[in-house]
Short mmCIF file of C-alpha atoms in Angstrom, two decimals:
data_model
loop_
_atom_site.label_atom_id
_atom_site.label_comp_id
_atom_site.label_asym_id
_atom_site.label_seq_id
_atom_site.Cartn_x
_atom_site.Cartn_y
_atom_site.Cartn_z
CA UNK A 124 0.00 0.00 0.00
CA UNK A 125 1.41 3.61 -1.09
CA UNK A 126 1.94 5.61 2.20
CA UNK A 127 1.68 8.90 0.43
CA UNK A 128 -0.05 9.25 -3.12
CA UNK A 129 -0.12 12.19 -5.26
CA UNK A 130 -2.37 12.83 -8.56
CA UNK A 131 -2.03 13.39 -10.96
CA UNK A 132 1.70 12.10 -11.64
CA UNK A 133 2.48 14.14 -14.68
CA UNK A 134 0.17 17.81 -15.63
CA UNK A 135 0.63 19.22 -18.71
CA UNK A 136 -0.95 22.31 -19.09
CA UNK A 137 -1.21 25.93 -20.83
CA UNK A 138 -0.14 29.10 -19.16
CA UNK A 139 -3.44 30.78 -17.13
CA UNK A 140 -5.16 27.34 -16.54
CA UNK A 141 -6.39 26.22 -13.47
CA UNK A 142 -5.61 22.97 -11.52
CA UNK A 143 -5.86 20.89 -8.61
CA UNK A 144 -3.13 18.51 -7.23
CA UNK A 145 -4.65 16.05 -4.47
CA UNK A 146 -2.34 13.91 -2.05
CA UNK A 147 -3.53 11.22 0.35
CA UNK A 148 -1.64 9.67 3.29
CA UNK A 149 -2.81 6.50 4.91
CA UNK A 150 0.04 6.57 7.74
CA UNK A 151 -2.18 8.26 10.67
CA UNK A 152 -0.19 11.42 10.28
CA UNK A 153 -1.47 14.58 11.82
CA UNK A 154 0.73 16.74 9.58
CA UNK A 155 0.91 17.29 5.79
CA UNK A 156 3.39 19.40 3.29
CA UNK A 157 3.79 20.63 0.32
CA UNK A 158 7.34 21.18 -1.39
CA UNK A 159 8.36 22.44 -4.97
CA UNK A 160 11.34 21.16 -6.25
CA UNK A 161 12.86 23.53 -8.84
CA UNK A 162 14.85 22.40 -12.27
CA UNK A 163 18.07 22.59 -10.15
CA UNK A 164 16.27 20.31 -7.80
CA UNK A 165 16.16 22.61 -4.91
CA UNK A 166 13.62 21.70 -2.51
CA UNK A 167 11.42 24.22 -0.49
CA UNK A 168 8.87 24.39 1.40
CA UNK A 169 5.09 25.76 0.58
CA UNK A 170 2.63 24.86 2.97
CA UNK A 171 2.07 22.83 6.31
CA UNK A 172 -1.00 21.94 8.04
CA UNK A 173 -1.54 20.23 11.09
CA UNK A 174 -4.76 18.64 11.91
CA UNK A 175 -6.55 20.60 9.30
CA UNK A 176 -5.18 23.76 9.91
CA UNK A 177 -2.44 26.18 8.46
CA UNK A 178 0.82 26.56 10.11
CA UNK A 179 3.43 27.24 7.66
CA UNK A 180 2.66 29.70 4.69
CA UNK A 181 5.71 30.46 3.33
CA UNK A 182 6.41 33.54 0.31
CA UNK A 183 4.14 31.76 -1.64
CA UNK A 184 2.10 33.54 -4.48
CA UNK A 185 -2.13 33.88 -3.41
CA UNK A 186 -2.42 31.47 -6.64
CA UNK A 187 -1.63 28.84 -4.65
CA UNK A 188 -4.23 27.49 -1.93
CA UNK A 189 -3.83 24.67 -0.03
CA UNK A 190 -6.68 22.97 0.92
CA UNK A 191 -6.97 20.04 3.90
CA UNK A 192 -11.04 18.63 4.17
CA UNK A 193 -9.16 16.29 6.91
CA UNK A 194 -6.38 14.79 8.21
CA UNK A 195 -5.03 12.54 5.73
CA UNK A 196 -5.78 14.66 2.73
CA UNK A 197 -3.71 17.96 1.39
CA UNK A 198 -4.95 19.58 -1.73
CA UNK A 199 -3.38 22.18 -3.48
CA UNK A 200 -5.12 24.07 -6.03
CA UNK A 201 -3.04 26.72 -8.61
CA UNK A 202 -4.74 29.16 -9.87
CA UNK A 203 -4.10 31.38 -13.16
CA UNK A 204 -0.82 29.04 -14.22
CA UNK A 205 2.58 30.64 -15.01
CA UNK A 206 5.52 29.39 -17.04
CA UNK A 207 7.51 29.56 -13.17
CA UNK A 208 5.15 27.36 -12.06
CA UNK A 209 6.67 24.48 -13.93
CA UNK A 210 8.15 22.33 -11.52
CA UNK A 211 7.87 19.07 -9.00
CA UNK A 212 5.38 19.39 -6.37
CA UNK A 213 6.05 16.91 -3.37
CA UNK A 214 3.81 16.26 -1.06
CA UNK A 215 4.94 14.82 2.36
CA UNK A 216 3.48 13.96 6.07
CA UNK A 217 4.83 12.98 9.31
CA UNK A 218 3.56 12.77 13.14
CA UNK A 219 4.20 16.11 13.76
CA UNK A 220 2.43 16.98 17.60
CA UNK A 221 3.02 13.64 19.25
CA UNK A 222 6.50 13.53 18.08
CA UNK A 223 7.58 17.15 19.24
CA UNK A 224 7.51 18.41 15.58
CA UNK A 225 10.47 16.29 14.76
CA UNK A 226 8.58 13.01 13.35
CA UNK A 227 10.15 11.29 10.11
CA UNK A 228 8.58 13.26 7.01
CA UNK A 229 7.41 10.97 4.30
CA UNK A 230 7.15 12.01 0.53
CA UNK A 231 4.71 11.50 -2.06
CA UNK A 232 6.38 10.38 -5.42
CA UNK A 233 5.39 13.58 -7.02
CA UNK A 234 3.51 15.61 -9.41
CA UNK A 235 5.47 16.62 -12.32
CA UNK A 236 3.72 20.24 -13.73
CA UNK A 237 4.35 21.52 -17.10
CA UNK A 238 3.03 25.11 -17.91
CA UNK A 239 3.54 25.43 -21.75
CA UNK B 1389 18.08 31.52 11.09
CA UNK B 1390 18.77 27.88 10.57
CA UNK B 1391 20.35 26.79 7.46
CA UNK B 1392 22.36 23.59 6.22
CA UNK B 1393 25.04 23.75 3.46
CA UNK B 1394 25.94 21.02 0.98
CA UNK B 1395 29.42 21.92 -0.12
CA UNK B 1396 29.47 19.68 -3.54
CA UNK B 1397 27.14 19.67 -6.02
CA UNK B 1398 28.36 16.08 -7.27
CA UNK B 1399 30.36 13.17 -5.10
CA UNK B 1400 32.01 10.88 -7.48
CA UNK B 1401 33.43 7.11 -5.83
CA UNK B 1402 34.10 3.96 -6.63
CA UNK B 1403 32.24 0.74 -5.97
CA UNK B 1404 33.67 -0.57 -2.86
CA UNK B 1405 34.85 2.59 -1.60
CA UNK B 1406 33.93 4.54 1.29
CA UNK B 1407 31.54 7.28 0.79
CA UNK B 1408 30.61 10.84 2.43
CA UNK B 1409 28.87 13.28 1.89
CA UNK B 1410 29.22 16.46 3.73
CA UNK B 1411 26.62 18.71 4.70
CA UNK B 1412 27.67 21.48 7.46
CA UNK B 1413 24.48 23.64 9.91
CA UNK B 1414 23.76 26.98 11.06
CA UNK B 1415 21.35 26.79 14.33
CA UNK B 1416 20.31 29.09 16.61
CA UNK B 1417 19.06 26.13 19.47
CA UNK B 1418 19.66 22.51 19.48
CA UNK B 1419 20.14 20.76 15.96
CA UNK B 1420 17.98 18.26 14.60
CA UNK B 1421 19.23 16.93 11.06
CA UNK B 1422 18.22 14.80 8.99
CA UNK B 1423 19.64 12.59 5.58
CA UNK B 1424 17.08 12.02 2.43
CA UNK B 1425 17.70 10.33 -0.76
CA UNK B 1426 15.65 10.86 -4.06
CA UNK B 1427 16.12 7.99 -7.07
CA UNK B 1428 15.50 9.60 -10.22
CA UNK B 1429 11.91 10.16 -10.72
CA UNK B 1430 10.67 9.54 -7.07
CA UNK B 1431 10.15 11.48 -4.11
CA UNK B 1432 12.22 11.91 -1.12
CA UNK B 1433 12.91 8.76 1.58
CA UNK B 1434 14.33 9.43 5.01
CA UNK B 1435 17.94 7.38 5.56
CA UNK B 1436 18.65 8.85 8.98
CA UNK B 1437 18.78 11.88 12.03
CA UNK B 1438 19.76 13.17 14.93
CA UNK B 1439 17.95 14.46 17.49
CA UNK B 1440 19.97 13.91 20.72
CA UNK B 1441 22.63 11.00 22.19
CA UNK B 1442 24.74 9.57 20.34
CA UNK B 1443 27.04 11.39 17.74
CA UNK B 1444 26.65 8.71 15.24
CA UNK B 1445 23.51 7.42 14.24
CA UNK B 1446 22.97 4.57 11.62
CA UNK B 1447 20.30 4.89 9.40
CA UNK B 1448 18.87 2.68 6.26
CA UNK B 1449 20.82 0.61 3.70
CA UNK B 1450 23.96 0.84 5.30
CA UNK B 1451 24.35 4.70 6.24
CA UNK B 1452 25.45 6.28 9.06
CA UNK B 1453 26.32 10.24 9.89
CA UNK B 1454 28.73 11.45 12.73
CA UNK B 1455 27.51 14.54 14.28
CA UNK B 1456 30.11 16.83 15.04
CA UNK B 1457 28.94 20.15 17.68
CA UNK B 1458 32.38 21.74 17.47
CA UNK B 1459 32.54 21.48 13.53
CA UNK B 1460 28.74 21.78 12.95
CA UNK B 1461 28.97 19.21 10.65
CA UNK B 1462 26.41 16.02 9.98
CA UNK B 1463 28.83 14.11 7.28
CA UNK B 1464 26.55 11.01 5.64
CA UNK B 1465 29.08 8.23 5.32
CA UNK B 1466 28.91 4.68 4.44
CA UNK B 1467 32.07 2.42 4.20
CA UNK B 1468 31.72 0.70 1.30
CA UNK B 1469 29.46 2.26 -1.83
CA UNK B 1470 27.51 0.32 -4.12
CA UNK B 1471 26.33 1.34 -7.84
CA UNK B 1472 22.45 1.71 -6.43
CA UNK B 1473 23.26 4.22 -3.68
CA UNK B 1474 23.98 6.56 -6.72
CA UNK B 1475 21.27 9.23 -5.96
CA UNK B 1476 20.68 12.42 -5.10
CA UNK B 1477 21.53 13.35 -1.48
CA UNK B 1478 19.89 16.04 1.17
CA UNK B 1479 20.96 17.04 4.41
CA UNK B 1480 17.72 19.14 6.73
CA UNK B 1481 17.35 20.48 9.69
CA UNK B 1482 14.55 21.03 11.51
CA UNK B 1483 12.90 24.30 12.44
CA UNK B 1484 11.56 23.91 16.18
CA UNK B 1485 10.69 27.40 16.30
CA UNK B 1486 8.22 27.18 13.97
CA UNK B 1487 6.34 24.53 15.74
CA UNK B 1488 8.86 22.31 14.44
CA UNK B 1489 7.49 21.57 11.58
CA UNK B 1490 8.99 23.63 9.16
CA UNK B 1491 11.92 21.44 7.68
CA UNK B 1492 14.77 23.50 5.51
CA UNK B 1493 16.81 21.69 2.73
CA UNK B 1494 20.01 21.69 1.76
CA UNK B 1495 20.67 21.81 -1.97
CA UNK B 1496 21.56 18.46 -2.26
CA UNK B 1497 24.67 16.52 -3.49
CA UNK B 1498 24.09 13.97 -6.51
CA UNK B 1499 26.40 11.04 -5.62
CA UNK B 1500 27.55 9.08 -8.85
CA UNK B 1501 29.25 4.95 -7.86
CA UNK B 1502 31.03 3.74 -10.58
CA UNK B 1503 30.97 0.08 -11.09
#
């Protein structure tokens, strides 16, 4: 069984589209991510929610909004696509309250966007 | 802030050979780091961290990091490399001030084994 899932794997899309990126975790996790991982494969941060709420928000553009209707999912919806966009989106979870904030994160395999 | 550096964009070893991989922090408060490997077309896994005890921990197929207070330095090692630990490495630490859960990524080093 996949611990974290991500869908779509690939998106292909044109610039000033809309679209939704959904993850799922099935590992009891109280805490979900979501990372973009640039063409020089530099990894950052976006978002973090624990139980359902928002507690990381990081320079992100207002396209972006994250989106958690409970604990084991984490959407993330883009609005108004731009070329920058283009990258990997991870998403990841881990035990975050129970463990002191420093439970093992684990990652989705990725969605791999495209803005053409 | 805290911060973690990856000196080398590319570690380059033969089969057999031992392997690091350096990665060096800047904390303000205790240090808790952490080693991740991504496979080409797949998302990150957790090899191994550090939270507290003892300076060298032993994480998944094989790794182990020494960390070093004095140097600030959380080295991944392994003594002999194989062709499938070629990968891309991370180094993290972890932001407790931020409820801890804010993690912050090195660049990464992409580790090529030659057979």
């Amino acid at each position: 069984d996949t611990a974290v899932s991500q869908t779509p794997k690939y998106l292909v899309t044109q610039m000033g589209n809309d679209k939704s990126i959904k993850c799922e975790q099935n590992l009891g996790h109280d805490t979900m991510y979501w990372y973009k991982q640039d063409s020089k494969k530099f990894l950052k941060i976006m978002f973090s929610y624990n139980n359902k709420e928002l507690i990381i928000n990081e320079t992100v553009p207002n396209r972006f909004s994250p989106k958690s209707p409970d604990k084991a999912h984490l959407n993330l919806h883009i609005n108004s696509l731009e070329l920058g966009d283009s990258a990997v989106y991870f998403c990841a979870s881990s035990q975050g309250s129970l463990a002191g904030g420093l439970g093992t994160q684990y990652f989705g395999p990725g969605t791999r966007l495209l803005v053409l | 802030a805290q911060s973690v550096a990856q000196p080398e964009d590319q570690v380059n070893v033969a089969e057999g050979n031992p392997l690091t991989v350096k990665c060096t922090y800047s904390v303000s408060g205790n240090p808790y780091l952490f080693w991740y490997v991504q496979y080409p077309n797949r998302g990150l896994q957790f090899l191994l961290k550090y939270i507290t005890g003892d300076n060298l921990v032993k994480g998944s197929y094989g790794f182990e990091a020494e960390f070093n207070k004095s140097q600030t330095s959380f080295h991944l090692k392994k003594p002999s490399a194989l062709v499938s630990d070629s990968a891309l490495y991370f180094c993290a630490v972890r932001d407790i001030g931020t409820g801890g859960f804010k993690t912050i990524f090195g660049a990464g080093t992409r580790l090529f084994v030659k057979a």
